[in-house]
mmCIF file of C-alpha atoms and ligand atoms in Angstrom:
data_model
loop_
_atom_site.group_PDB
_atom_site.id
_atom_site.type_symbol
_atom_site.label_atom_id
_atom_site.label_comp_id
_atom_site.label_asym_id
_atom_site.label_seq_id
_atom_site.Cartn_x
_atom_site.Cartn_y
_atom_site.Cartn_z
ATOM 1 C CA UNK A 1 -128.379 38.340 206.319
ATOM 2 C CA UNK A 2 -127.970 38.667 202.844
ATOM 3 C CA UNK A 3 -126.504 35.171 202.360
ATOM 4 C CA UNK A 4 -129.421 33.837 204.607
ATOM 5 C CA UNK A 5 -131.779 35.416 201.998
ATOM 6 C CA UNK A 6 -129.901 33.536 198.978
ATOM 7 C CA UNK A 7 -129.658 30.197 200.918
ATOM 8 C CA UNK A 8 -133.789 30.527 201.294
ATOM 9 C CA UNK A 9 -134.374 31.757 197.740
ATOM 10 C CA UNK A 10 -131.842 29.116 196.431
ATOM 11 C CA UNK A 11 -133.977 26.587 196.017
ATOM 12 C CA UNK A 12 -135.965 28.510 193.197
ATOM 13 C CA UNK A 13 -139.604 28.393 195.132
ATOM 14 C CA UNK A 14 -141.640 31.474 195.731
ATOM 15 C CA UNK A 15 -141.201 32.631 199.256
ATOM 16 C CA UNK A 16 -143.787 34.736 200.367
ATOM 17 C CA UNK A 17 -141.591 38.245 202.846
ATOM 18 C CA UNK A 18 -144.009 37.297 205.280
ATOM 19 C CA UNK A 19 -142.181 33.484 205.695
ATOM 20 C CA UNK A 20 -139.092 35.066 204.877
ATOM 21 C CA UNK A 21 -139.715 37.966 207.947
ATOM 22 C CA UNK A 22 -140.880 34.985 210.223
ATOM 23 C CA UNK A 23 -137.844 32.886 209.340
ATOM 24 C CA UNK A 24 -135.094 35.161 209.942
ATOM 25 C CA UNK A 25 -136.295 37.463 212.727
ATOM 26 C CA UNK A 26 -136.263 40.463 210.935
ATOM 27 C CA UNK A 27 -139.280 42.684 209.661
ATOM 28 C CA UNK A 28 -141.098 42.299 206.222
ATOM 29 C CA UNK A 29 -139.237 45.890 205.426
ATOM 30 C CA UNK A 30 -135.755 44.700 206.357
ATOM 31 C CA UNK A 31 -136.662 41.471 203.918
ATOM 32 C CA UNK A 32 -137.562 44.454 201.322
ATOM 33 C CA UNK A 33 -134.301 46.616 201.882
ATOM 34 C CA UNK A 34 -132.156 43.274 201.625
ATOM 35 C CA UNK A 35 -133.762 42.132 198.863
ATOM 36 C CA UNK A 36 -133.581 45.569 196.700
ATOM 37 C CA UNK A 37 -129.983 45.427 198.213
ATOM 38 C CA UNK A 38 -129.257 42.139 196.500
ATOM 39 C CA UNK A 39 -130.968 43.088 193.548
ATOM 40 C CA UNK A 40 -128.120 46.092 192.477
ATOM 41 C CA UNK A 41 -125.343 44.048 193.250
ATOM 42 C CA UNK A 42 -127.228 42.262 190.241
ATOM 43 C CA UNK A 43 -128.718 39.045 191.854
ATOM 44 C CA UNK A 44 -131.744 38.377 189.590
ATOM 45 C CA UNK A 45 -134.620 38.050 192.214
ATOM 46 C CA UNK A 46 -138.080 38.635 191.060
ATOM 47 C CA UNK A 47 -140.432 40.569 193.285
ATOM 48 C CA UNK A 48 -144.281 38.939 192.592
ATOM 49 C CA UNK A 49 -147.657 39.306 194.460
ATOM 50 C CA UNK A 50 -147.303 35.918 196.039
ATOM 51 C CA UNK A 51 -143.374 36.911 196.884
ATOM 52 C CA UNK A 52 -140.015 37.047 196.175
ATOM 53 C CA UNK A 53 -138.347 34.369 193.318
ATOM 54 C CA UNK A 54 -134.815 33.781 192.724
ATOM 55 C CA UNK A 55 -134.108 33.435 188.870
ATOM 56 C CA UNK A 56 -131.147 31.416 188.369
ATOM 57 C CA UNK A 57 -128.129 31.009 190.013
ATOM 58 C CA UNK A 58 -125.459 34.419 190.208
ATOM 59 C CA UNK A 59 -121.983 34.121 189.184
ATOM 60 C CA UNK A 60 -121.214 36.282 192.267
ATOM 61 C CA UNK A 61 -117.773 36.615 194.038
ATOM 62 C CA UNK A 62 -119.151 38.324 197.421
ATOM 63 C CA UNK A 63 -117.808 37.313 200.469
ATOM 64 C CA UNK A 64 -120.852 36.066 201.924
ATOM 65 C CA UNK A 65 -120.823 33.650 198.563
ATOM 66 C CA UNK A 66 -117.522 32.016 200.045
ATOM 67 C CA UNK A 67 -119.363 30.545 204.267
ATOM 68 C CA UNK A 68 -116.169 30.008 206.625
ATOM 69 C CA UNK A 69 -114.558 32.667 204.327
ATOM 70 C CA UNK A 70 -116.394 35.885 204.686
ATOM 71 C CA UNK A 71 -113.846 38.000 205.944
ATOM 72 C CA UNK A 72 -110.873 37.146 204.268
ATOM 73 C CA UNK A 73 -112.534 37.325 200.849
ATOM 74 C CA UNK A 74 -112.367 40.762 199.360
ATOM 75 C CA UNK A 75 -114.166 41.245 196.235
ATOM 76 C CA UNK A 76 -114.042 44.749 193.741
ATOM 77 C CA UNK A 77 -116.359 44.151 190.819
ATOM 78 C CA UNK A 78 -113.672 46.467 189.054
ATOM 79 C CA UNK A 79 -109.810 46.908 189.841
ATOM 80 C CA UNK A 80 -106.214 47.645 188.598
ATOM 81 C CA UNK A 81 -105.070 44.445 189.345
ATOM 82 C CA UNK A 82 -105.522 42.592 192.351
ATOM 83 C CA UNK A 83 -102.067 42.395 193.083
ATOM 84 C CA UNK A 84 -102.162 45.612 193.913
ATOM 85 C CA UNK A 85 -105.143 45.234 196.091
ATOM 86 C CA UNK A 86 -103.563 42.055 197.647
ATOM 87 C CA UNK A 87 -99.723 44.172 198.208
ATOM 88 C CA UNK A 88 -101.985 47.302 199.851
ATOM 89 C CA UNK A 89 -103.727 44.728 202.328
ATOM 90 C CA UNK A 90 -100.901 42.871 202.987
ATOM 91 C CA UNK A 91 -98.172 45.197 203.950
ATOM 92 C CA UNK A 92 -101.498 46.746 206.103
ATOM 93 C CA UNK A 93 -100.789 43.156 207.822
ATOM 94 C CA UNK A 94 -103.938 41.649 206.549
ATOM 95 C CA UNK A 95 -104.273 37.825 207.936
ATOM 96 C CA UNK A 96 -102.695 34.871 205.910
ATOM 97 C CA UNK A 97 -105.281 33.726 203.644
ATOM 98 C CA UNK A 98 -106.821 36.719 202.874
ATOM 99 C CA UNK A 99 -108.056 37.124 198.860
ATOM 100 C CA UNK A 100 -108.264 40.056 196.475
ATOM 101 C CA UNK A 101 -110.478 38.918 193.925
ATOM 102 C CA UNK A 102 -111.813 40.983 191.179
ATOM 103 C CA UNK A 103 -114.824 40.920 188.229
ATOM 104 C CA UNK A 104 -112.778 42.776 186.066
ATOM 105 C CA UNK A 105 -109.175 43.962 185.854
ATOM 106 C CA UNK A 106 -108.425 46.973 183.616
ATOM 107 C CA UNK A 107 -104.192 46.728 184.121
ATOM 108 C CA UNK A 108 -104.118 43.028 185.041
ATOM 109 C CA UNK A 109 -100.462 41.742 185.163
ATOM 110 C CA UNK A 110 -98.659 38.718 183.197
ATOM 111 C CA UNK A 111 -95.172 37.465 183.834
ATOM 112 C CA UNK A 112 -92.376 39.302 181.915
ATOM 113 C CA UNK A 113 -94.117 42.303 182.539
ATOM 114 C CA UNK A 114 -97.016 41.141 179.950
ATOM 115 C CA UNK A 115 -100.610 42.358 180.051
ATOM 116 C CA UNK A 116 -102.946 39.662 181.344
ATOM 117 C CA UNK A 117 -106.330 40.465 179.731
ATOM 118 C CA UNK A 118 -109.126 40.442 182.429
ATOM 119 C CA UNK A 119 -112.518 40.322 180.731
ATOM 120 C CA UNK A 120 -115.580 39.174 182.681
ATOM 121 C CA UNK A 121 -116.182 35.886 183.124
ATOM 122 C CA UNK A 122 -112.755 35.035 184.352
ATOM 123 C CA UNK A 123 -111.312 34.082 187.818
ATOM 124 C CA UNK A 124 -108.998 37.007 188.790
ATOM 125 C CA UNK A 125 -107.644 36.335 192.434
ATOM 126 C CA UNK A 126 -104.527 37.127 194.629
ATOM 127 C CA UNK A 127 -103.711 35.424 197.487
ATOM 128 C CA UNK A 128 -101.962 36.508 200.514
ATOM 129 C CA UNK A 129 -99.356 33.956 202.102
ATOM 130 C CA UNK A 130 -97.800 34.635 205.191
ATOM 131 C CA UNK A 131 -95.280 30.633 205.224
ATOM 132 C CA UNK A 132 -92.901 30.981 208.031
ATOM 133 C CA UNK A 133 -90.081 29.821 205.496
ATOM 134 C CA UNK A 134 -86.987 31.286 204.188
ATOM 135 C CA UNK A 135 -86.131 33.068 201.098
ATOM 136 C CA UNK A 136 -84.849 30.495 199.024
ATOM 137 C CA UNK A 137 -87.890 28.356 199.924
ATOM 138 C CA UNK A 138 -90.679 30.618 198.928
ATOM 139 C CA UNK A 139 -90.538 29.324 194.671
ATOM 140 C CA UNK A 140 -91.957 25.754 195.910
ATOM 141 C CA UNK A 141 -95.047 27.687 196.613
ATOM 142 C CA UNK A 142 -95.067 29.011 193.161
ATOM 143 C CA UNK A 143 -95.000 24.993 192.608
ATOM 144 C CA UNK A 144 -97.481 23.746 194.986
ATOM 145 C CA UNK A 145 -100.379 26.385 193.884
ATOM 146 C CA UNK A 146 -99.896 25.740 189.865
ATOM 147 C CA UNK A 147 -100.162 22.270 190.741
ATOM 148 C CA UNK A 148 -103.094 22.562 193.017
ATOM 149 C CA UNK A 149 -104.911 24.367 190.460
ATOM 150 C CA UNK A 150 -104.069 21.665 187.563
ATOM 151 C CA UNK A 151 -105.349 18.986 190.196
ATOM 152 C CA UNK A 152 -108.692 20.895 191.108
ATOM 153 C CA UNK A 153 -109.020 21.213 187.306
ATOM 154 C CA UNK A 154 -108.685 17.586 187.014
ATOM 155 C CA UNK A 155 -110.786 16.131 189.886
ATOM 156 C CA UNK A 156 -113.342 18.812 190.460
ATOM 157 C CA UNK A 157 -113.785 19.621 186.715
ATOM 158 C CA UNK A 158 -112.693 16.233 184.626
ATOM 159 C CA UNK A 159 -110.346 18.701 182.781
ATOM 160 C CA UNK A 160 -107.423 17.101 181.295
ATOM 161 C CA UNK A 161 -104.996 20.079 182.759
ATOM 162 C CA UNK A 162 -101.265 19.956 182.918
ATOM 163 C CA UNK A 163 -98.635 22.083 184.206
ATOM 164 C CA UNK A 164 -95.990 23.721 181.536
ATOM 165 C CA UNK A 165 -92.957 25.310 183.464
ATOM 166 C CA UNK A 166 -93.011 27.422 185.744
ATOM 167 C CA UNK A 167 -96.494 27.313 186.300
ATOM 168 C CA UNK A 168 -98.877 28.298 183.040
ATOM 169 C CA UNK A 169 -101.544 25.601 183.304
ATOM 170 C CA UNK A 170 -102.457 23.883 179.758
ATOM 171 C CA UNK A 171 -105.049 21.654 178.179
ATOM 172 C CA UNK A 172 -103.980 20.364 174.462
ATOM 173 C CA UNK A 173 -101.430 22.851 174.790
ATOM 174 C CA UNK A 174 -103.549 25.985 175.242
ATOM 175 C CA UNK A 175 -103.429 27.776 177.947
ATOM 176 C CA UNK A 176 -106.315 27.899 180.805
ATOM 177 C CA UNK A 177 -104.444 29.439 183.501
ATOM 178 C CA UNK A 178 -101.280 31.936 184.219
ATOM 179 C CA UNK A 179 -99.832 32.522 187.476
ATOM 180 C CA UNK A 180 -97.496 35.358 189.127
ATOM 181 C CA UNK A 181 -95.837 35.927 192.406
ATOM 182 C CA UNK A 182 -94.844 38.588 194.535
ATOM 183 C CA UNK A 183 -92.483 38.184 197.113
ATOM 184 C CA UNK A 184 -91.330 40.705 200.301
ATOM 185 C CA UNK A 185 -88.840 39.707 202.141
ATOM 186 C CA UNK A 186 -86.125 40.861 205.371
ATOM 187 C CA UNK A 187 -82.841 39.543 206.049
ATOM 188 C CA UNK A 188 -83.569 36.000 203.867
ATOM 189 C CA UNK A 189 -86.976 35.340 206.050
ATOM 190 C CA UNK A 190 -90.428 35.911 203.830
ATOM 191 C CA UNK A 191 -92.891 38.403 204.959
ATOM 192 C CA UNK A 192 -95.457 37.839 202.913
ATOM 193 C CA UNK A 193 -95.902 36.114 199.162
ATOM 194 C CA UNK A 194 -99.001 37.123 196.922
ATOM 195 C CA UNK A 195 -99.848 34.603 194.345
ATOM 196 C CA UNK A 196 -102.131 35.762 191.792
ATOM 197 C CA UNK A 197 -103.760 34.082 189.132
ATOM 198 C CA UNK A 198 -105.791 34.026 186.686
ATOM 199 C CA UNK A 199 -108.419 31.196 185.385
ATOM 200 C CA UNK A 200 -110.018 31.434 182.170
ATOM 201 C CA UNK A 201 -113.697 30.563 183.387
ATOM 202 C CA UNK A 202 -116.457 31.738 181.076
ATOM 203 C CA UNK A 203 -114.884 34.123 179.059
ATOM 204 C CA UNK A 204 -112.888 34.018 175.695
ATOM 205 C CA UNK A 205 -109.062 34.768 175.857
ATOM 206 C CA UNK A 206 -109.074 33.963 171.909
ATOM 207 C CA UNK A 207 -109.768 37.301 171.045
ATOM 208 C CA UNK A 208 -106.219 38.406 172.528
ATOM 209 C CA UNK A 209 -104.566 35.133 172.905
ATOM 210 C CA UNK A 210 -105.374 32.525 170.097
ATOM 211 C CA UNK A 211 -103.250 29.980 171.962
ATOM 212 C CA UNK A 212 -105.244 30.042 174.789
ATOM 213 C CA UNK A 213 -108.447 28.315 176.189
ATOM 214 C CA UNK A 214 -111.270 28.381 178.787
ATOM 215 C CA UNK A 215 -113.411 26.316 180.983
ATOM 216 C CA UNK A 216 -116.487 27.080 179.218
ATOM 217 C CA UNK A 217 -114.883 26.463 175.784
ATOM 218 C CA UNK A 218 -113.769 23.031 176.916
ATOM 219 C CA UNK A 219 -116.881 21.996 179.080
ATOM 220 C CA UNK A 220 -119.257 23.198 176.937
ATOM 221 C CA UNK A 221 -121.402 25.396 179.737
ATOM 222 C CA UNK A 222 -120.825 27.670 182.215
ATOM 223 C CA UNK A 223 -118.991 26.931 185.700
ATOM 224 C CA UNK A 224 -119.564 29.361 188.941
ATOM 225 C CA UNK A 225 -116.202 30.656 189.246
ATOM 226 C CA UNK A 226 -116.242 30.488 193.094
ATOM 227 C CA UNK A 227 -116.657 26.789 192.787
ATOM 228 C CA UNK A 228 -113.027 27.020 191.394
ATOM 229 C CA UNK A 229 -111.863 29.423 193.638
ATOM 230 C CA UNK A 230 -113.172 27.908 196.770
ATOM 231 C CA UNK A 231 -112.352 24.271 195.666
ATOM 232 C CA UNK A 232 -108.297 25.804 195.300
ATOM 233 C CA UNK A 233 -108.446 27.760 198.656
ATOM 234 C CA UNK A 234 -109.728 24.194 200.157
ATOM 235 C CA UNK A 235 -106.949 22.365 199.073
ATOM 236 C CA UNK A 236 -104.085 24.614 199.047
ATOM 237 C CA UNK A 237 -105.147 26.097 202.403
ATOM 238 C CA UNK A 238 -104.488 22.545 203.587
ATOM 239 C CA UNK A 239 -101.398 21.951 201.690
ATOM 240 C CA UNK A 240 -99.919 24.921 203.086
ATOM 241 C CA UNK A 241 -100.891 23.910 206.967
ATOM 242 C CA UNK A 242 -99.297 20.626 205.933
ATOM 243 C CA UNK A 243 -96.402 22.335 204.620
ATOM 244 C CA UNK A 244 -97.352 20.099 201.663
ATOM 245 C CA UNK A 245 -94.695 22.884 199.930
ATOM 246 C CA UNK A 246 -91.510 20.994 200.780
ATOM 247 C CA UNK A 247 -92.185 17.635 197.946
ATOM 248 C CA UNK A 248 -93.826 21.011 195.764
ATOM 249 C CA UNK A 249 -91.561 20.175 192.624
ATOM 250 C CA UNK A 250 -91.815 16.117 193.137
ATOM 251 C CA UNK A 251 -95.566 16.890 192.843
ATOM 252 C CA UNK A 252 -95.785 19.170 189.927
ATOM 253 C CA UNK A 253 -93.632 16.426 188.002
ATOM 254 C CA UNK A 254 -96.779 14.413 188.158
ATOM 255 C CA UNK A 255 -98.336 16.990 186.076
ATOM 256 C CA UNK A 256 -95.821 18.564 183.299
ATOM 257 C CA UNK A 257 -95.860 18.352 179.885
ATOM 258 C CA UNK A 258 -92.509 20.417 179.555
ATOM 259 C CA UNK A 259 -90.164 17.103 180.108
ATOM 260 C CA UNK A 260 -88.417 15.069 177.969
ATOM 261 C CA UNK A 261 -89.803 17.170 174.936
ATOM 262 C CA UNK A 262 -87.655 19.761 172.739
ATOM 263 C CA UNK A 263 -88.447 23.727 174.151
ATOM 264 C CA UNK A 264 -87.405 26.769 173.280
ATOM 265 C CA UNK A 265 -86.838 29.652 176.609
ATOM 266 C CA UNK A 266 -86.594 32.982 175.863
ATOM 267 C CA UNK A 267 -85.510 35.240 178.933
ATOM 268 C CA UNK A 268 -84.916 39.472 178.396
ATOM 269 C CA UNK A 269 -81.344 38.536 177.607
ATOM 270 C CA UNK A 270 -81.001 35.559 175.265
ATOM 271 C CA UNK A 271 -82.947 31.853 173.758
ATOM 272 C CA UNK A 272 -82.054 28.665 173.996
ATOM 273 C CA UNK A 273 -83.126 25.821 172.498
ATOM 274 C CA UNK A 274 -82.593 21.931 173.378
ATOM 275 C CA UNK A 275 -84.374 19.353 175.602
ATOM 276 C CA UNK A 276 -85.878 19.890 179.321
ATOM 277 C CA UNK A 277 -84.754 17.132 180.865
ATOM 278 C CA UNK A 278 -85.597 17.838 184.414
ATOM 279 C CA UNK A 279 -86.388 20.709 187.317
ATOM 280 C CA UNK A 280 -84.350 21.323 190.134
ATOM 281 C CA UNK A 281 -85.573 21.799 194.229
ATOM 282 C CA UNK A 282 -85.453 25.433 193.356
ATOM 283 C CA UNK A 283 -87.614 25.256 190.740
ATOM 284 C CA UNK A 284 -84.906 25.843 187.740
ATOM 285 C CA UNK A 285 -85.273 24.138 184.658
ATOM 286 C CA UNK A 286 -82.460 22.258 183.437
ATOM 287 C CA UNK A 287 -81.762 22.051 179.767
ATOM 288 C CA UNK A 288 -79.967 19.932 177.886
ATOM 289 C CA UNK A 289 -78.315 21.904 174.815
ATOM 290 C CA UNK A 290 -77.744 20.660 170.848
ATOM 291 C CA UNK A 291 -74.083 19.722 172.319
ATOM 292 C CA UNK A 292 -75.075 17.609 175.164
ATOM 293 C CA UNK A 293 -73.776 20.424 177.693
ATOM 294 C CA UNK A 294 -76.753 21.192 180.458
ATOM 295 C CA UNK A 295 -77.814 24.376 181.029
ATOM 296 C CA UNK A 296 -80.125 25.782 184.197
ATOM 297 C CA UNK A 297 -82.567 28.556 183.578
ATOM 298 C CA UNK A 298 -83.812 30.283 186.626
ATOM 299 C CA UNK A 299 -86.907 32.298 184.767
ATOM 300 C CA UNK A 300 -87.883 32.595 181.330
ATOM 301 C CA UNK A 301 -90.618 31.900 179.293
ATOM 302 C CA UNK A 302 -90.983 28.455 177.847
ATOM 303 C CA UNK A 303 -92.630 27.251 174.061
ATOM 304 C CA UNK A 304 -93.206 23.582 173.306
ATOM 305 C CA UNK A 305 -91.621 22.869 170.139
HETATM 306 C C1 BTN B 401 -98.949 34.894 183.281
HETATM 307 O O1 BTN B 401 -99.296 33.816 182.804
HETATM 308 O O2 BTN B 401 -98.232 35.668 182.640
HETATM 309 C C2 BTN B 401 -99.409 35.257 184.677
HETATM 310 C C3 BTN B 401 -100.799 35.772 184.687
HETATM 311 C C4 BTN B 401 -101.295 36.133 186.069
HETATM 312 C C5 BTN B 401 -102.648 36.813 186.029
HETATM 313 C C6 BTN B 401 -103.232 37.004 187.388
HETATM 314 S S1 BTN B 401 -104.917 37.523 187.316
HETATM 315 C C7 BTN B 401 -104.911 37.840 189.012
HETATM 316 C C8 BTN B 401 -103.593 38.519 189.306
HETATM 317 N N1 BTN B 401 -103.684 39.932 189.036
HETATM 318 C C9 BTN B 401 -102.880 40.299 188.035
HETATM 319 O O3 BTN B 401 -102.775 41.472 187.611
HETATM 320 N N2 BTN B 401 -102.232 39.253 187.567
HETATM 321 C C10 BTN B 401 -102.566 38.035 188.275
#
């Protein structure tokens, strides 16, 4: 009901609760209890003499926000981290496609075991993936969603967004978007894989990470962050029933900047320096060193020199 009450008021007109009442079957009161519902979750509906006006467009993440979606969307205006929220649903045996998506993160996780800053205005999300594929498959998902995200960029959003390796998401070499993976697994087949990310929308990562940029920075005004979420779920959804995952690293070639360029990888254990010169099927970088010798790093994190 409450998303039948937004569709109506969407169009910014007064609608008096009487039309509204006579429109959706429901009494003038129930109109009034829905609408003083909407209003805490912090919709910004005005309540006049002649009726009830919708001020502006919310940034909301509620399920009824994502039609087709409802209940696989599951939104906390506040978490931990939404990996944690995905992992508790998931080993619960939530469905395949189910999303923890949050406002606001207070102990949102990086890669390397890094904090990942999560101040409103950004796209926090963790996707459940239940891919009937074996264990030494499951990094060309990694793949296929960093590049699916660097392509909505691109075509939804006109964003000139590029994939560094493994899967941080760039634009003039700051970084928009980070991405980490959790994997459980039995006897080499997967379970389930959660991939969360995180999408610098309309807030400022500056203030922790001055190598880093946003959507609103770049496009100069706000975007609805479900427009980004849904328009990734759309296309990866479909990728994965197409089990688009198998050409993953072909695909994300398309959209590097890390090739042919000199980098610097640091892992917990050493750094190396030298050219990338290519990525393997599973996803490993492959180095070539000062002394022509080439080297293949499974995880680490990667600088541009
Ligand atoms: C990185 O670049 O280091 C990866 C960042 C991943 C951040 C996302 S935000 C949603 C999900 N929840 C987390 O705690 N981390 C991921």
């Amino acid at each position: 009901m409450k998303a039948k009450i937004l569709n109506i008021l969407k169009s910014g007109r007064i609608v008096s609760g009487e039309d509204l009442s006579r429109e959706l079957g429901i009494s003038r009161v129930s109109i009034w209890k829905h609408i003083q519902g909407l209003k805490e979750l912090g919709y910004d509906i005005e309540a006049g003499a002649r009726g009830y006006q919708s001020r502006g467009t919310m940034d909301a993440l509620y399920p009824w926000e994502f039609p087709g979606r409802e209940d696989r969307i599951h939104f906390s205006p506040e978490t931990s981290s939404t990996m944690d929220v995905a992992r508790d649903m998931a080993s619960r045996g939530c469905p395949e496609f189910t999303v923890a998506v949050a406002g606001i993160q207070k102990n949102g996780r990086g890669r390397m075991k890094r904090e990942w800053h999560s101040l409103e205005g950004g796209l926090y999300f963790t996707l459940v993936l239940r891919p009937d594929l074996p264990m030494g498959f499951s990094h060309r998902i990694n793949f296929l969603a960093s590049t699916i995200m660097t392509e909505v960029l691109h075509h939804e959003f006109r964003i000139d967004a590029r994939v560094k390796w493994p899967n941080d998401i760039l634009v003039n070499e700051k970084k928009i978007s980070g991405m980490l993976s959790e994997i459980v697994a039995e006897t080499d087949m997967v379970h389930y894989i959660n991939i969360g990310m995180g999408v610098n929308v309309n807030n400022d990562p500056t203030r922790y990470e001055p190598a880093a940029t946003s959507m609103i920075n770049i496009l100069g005004k706000p975007t609805p962050r479900k427009q980004v979420l849904i328009a990734f779920l759309n296309r990866f959804e479909s990728a994965m029933n197409n089990r688009e995952w198998k050409n993953a690293v072909d695909r994300w070639r398309q959209h590097t900047v890390t090739l042919n360029r000199p980098v610097k990888i640091t892992t917990t254990r050493e750094t190396s320096e030298g050219m990338a010169r290519d990525v393997d099927q599973d996803g490993a970088l492959i180095l070539e060193l000062k002394d022509g010798s080439l080297k293949r790093i499974v995880y680490g994190d990667c600088f541009h020199a």
